[in-house]
One Martini backbone bead per residue (centre of mass of N, CA, C, O) as a GRO file, in nm:
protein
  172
    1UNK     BB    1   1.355   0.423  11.629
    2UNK     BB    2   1.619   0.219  11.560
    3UNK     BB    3   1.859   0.228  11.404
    4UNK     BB    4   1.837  -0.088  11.343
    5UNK     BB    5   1.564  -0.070  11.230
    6UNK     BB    6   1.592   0.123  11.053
    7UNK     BB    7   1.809  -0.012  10.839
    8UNK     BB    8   1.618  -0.223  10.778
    9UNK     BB    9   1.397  -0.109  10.649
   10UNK     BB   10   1.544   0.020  10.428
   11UNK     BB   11   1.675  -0.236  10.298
   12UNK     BB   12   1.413  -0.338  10.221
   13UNK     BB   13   1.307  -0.107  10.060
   14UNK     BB   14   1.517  -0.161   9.880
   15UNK     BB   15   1.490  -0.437   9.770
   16UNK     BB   16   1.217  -0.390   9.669
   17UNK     BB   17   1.248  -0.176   9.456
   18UNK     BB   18   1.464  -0.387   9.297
   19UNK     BB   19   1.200  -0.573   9.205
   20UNK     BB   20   1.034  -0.367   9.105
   21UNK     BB   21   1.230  -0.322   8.859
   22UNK     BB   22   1.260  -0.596   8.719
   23UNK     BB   23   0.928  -0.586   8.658
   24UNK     BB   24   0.909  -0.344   8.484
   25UNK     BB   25   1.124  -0.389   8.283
   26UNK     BB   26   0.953  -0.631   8.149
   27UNK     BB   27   0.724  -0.439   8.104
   28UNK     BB   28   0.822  -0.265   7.889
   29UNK     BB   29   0.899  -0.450   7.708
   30UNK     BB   30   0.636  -0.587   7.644
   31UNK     BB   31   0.536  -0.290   7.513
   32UNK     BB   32   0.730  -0.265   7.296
   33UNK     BB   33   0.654  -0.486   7.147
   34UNK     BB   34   0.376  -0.405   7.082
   35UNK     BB   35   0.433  -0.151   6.939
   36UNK     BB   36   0.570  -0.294   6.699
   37UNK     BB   37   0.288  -0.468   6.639
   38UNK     BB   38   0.149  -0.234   6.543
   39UNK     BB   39   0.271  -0.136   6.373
   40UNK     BB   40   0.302  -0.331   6.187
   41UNK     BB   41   0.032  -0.362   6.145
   42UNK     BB   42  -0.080  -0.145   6.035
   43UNK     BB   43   0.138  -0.220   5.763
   44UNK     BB   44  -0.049  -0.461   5.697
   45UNK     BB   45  -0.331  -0.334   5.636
   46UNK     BB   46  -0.272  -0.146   5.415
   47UNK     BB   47  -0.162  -0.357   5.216
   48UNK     BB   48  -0.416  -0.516   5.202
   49UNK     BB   49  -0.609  -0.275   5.127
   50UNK     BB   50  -0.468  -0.229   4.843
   51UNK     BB   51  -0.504  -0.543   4.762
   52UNK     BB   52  -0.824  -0.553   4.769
   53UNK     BB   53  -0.869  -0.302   4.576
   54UNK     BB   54  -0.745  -0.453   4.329
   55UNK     BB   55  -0.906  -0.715   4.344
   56UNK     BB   56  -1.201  -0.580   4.285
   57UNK     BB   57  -1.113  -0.485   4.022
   58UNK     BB   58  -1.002  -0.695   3.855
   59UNK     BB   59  -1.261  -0.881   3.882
   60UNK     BB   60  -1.457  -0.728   3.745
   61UNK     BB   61  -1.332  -0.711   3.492
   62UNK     BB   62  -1.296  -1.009   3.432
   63UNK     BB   63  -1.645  -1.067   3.518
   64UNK     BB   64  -1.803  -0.762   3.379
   65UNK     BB   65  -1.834  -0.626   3.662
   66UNK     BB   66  -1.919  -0.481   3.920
   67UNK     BB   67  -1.801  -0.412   4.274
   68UNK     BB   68  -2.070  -0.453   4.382
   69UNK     BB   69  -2.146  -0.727   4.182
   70UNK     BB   70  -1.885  -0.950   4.310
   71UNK     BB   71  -2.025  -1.083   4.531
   72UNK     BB   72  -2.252  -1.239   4.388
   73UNK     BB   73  -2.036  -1.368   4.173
   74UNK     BB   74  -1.921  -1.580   4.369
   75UNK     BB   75  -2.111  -1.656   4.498
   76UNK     BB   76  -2.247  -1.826   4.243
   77UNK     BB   77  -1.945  -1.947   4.130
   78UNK     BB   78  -1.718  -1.867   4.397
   79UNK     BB   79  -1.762  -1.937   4.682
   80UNK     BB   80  -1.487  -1.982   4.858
   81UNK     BB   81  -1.409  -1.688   4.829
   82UNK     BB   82  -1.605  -1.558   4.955
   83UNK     BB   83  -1.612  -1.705   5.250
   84UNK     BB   84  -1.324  -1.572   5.277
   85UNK     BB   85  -1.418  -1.304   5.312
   86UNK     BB   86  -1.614  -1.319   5.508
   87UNK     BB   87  -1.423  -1.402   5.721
   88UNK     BB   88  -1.210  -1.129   5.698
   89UNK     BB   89  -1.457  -0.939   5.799
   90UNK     BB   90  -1.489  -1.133   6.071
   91UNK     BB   91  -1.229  -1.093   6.182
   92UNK     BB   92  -1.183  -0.777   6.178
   93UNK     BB   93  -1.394  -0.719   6.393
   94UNK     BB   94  -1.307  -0.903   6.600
   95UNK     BB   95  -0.991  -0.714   6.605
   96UNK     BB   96  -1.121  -0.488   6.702
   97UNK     BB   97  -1.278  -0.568   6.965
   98UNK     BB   98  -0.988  -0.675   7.075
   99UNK     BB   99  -0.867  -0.389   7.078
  100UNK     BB  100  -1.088  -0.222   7.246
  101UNK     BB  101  -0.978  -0.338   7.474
  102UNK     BB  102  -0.663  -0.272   7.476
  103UNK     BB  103  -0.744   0.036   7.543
  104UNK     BB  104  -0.863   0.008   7.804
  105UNK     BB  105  -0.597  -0.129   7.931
  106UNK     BB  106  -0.424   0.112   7.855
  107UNK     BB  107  -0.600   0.313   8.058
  108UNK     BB  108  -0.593   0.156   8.315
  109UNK     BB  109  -0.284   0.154   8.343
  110UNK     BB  110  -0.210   0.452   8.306
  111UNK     BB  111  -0.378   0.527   8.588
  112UNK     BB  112  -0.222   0.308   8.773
  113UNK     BB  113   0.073   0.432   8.693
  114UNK     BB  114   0.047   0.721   8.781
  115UNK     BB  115  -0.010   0.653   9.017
  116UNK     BB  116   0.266   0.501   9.129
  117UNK     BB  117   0.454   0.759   9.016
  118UNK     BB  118   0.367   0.943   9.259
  119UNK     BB  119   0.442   0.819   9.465
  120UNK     BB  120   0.764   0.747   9.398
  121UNK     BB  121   0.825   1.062   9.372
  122UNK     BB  122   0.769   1.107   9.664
  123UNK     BB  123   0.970   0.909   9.755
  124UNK     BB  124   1.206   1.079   9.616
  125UNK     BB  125   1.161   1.336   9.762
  126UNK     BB  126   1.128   1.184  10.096
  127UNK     BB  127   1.345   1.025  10.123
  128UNK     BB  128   1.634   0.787  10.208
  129UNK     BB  129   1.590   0.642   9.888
  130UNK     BB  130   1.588   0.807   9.657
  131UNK     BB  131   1.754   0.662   9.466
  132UNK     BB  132   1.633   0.407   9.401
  133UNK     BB  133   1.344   0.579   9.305
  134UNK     BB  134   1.426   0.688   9.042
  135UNK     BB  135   1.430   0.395   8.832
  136UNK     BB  136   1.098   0.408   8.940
  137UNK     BB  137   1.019   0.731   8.767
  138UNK     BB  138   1.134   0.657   8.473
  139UNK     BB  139   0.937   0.388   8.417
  140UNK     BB  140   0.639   0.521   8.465
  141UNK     BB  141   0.685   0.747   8.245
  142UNK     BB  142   0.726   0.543   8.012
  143UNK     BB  143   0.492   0.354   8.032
  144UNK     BB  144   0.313   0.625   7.984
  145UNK     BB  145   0.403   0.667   7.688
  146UNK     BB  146   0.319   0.390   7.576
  147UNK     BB  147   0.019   0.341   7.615
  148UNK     BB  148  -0.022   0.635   7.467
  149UNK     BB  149   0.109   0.499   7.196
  150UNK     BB  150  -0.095   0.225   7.165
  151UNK     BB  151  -0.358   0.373   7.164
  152UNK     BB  152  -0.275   0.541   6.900
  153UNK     BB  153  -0.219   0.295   6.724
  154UNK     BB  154  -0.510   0.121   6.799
  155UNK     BB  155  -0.652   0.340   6.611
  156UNK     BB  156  -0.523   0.289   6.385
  157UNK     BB  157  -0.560   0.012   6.306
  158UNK     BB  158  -0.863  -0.001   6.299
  159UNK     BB  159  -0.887   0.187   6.095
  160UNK     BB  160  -0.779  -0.020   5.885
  161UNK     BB  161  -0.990  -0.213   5.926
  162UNK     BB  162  -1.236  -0.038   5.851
  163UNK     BB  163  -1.175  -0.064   5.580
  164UNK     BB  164  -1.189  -0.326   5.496
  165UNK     BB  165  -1.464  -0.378   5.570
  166UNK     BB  166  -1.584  -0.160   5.382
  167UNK     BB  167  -1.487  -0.343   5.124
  168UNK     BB  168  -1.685  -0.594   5.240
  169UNK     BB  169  -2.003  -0.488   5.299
  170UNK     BB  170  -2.071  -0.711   5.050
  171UNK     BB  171  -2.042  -0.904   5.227
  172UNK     BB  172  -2.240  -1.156   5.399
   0.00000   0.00000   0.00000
């Protein structure tokens, strides 16, 4: 290869992976938002569950009736009630779902990130561009770092959600 084709060829490189960089840097933050709301859900389904955990208790005591028999007290007296809970635990039930899916997601991304971060660490330690591959070799780092905090987030939202849905199990 001559000079001139060696340089055009680095440059291209070079181009690539600043491309590259910009790319990732956007899905980083976009996964950093990602960790946000999911830390936000965890406290959003605990204050629920501690909110229904109290609507149960004192509607039965308003109500004359105990916990377990308030779902068939709503069915017969206040319907839509009733209905909007059973709403409430198939919504549940349903975004647990879509989180189980978000975990795959997160780990098919983890596994695609690791060999991609192999890739550019070696291209870091052996390339005449290795400057360049530096700030994608801390990118794919971080990245695999937030997936796999997003996957243990989205496990712990699930179990949130699964006390709601064990709190609704008699609405059906």
């Amino acid at each position: 290869m001559t000079n001139n084709a060696q340089n055009e060829f680095i440059s291209k490189a070079k181009k690539e992976i600043e491309q590259r960089i910009k790319t990732e840097t956007k899905t980083l933050k976009l996964l950093n938002t990602e960790k946000k709301e999911l830390i936000n859900a965890i406290q959003g389904y605990k204050n629920y569950h501690h909110e229904l955990e109290h609507f149960i208790e004192d509607n039965a005591k308003d109500f004359k009736t105990t916990p377990e028999e308030l779902p068939e007290y709503f069915k017969s007296n206040i319907n839509d009630v009733y209905q909007s809970y059973v709403q409430i635990k198939q919504d549940a039930k349903e975004e647990i779902q879509t989180l189980q899916k978000y975990i795959t997601h997160c780990k098919k991304e983890t596994n695609t990130n690791q060999r991609t971060l192999k890739f550019y660490r070696s291209q870091y330690m052996d390339s005449d561009f290795f400057d360049e591959c530096l700030p994608l070799v801390q990118i794919y780092q971080e990245k695999i770092e937030i997936y796999q905090e997003n996957i243990t987030l989205t496990e712990k939202t699930i179990k949130e959600l699964e006390k709601i849905e064990k709190e609704l199990e008699k609405w059906k």
